[in-house]
Short mmCIF file of the C-alpha atoms (twelve columns), coordinates in Angstrom:
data_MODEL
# 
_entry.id   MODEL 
# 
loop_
_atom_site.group_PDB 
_atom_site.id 
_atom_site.type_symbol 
_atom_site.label_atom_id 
_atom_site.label_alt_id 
_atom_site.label_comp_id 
_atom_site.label_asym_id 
_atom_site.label_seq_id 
_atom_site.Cartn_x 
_atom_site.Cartn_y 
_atom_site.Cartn_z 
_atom_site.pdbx_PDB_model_num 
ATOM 1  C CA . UNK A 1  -5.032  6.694   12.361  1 
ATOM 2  C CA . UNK A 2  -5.634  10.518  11.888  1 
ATOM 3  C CA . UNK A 3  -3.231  12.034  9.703   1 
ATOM 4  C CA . UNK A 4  -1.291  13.932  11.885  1 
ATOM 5  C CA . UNK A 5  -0.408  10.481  13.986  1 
ATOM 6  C CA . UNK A 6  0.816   9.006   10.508  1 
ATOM 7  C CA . UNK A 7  2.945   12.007  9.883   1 
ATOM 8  C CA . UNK A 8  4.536   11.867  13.381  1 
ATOM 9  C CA . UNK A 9  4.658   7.782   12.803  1 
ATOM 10 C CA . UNK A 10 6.385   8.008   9.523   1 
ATOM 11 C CA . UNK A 11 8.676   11.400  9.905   1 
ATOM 12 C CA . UNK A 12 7.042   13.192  6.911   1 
ATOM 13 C CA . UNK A 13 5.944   16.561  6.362   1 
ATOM 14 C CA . UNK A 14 2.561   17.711  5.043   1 
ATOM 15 C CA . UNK A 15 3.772   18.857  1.750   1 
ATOM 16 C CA . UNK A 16 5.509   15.470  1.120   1 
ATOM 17 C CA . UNK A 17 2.563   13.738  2.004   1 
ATOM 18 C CA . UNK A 18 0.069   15.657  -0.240  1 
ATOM 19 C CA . UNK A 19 2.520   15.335  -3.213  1 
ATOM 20 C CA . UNK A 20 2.167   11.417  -2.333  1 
ATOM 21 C CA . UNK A 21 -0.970  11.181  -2.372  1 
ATOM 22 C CA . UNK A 22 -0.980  13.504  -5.514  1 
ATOM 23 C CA . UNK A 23 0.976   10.664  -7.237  1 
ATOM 24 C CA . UNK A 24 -1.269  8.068   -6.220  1 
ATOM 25 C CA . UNK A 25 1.475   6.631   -3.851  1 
ATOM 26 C CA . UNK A 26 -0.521  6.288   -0.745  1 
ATOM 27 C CA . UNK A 27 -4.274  5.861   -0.795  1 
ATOM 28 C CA . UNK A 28 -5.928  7.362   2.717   1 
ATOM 29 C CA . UNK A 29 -9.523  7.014   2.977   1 
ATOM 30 C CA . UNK A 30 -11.436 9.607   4.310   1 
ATOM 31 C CA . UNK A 31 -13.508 10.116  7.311   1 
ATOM 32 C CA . UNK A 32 -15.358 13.499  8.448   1 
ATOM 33 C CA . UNK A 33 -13.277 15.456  5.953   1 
ATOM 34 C CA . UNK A 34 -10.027 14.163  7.786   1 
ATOM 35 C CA . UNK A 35 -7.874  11.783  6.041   1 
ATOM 36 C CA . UNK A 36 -7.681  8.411   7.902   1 
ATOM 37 C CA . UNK A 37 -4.430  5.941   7.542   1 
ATOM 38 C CA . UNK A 38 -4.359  2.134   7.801   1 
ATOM 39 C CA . UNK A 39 -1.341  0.160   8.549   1 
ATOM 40 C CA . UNK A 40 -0.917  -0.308  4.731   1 
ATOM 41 C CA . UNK A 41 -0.501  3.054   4.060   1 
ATOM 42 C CA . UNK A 42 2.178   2.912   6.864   1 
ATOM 43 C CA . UNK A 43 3.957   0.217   5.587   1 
ATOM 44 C CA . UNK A 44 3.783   1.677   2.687   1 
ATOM 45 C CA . UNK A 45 5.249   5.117   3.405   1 
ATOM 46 C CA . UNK A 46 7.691   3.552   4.779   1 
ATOM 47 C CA . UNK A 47 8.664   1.325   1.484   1 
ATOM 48 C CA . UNK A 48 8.673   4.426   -0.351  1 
ATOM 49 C CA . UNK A 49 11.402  6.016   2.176   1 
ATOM 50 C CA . UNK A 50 13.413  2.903   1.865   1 
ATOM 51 C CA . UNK A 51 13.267  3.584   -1.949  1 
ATOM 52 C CA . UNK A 52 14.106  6.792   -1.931  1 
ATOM 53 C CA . UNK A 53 16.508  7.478   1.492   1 
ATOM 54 C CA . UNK A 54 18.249  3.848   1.431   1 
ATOM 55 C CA . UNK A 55 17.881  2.995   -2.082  1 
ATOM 56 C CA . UNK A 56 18.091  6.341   -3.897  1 
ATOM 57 C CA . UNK A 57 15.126  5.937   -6.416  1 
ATOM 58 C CA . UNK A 58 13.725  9.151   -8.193  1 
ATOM 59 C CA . UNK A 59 10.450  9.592   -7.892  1 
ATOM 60 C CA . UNK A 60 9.496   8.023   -11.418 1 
ATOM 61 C CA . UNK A 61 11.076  4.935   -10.296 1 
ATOM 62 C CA . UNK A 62 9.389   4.836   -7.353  1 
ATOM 63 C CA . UNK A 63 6.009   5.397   -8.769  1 
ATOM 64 C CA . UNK A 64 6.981   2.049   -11.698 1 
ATOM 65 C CA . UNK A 65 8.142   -0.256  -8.087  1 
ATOM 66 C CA . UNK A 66 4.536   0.476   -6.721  1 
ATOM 67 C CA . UNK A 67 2.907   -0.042  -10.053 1 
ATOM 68 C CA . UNK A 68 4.858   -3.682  -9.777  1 
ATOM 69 C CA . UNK A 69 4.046   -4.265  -6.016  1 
ATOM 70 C CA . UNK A 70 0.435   -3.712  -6.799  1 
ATOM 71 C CA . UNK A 71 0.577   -6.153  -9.253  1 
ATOM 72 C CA . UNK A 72 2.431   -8.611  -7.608  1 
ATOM 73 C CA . UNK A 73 -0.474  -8.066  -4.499  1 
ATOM 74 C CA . UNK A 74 -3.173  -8.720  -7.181  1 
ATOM 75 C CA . UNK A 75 -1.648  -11.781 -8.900  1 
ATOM 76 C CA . UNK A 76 -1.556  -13.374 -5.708  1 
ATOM 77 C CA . UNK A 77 -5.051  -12.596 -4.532  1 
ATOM 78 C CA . UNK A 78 -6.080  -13.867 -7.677  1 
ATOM 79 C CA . UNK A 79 -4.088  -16.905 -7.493  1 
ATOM 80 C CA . UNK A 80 -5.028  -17.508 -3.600  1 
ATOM 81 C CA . UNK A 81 -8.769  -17.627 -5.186  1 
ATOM 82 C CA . UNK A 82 -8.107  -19.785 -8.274  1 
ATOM 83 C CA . UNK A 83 -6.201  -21.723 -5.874  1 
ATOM 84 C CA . UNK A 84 -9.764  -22.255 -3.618  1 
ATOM 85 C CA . UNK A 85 -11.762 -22.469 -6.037  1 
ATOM 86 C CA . UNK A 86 -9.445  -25.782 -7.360  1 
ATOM 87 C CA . UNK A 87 -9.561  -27.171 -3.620  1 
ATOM 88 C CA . UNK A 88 -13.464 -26.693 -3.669  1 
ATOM 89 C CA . UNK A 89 -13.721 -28.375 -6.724  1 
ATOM 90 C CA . UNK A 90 -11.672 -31.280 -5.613  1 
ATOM 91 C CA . UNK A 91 -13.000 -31.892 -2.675  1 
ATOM 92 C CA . UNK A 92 -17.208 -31.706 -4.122  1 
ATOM 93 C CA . UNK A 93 -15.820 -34.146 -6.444  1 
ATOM 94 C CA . UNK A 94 -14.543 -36.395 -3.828  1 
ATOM 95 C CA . UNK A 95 -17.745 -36.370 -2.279  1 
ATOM 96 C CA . UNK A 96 -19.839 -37.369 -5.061  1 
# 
């Protein structure tokens, strides 16, 4: 989605926005000089709110929480492949 659809989506103005992506927060790719937003970036806009409306993080705790999430995201990718990879194994030694 264009970024003006992801600001109406989320409730956030530009300047907000920019100083996310500033901070490495959000991630948009970009697309005919216009920045283009998955459903990621969404979601997580919308985690970062939580933090901050609901929650009442300052901004260097939310960018530590992301740090974590991201991590937590790559451990399990990595452990959904090492996972495979032991299931492949298994099973070619089955077969043999």
């Amino acid at each position: 989605m264009k970024e003006q659809e992801f600001l109406h989506l989320i409730r956030l103005d530009r300047a907000t926005l920019t100083v996310w992506i500033e901070e490495a927060w959000l991630s948009p790719s970009e697309r005919e000089g216009e920045r283009v937003f998955e459903e990621v970036d969404l979601a997580r806009a919308r985690l970062i709110l939580d933090l901050k409306q609901e929650l009442g993080v300052n901004d260097q705790g939310v960018g530590v929480i992301l740090h974590l999430v991201d991590q937590v995201h790559g451990l399990r990718s990595a452990m959904r492949d090492l996972l495979g990879s032991m299931h492949e194994k298994s099973g070619a030694e089955r077969d043999q």
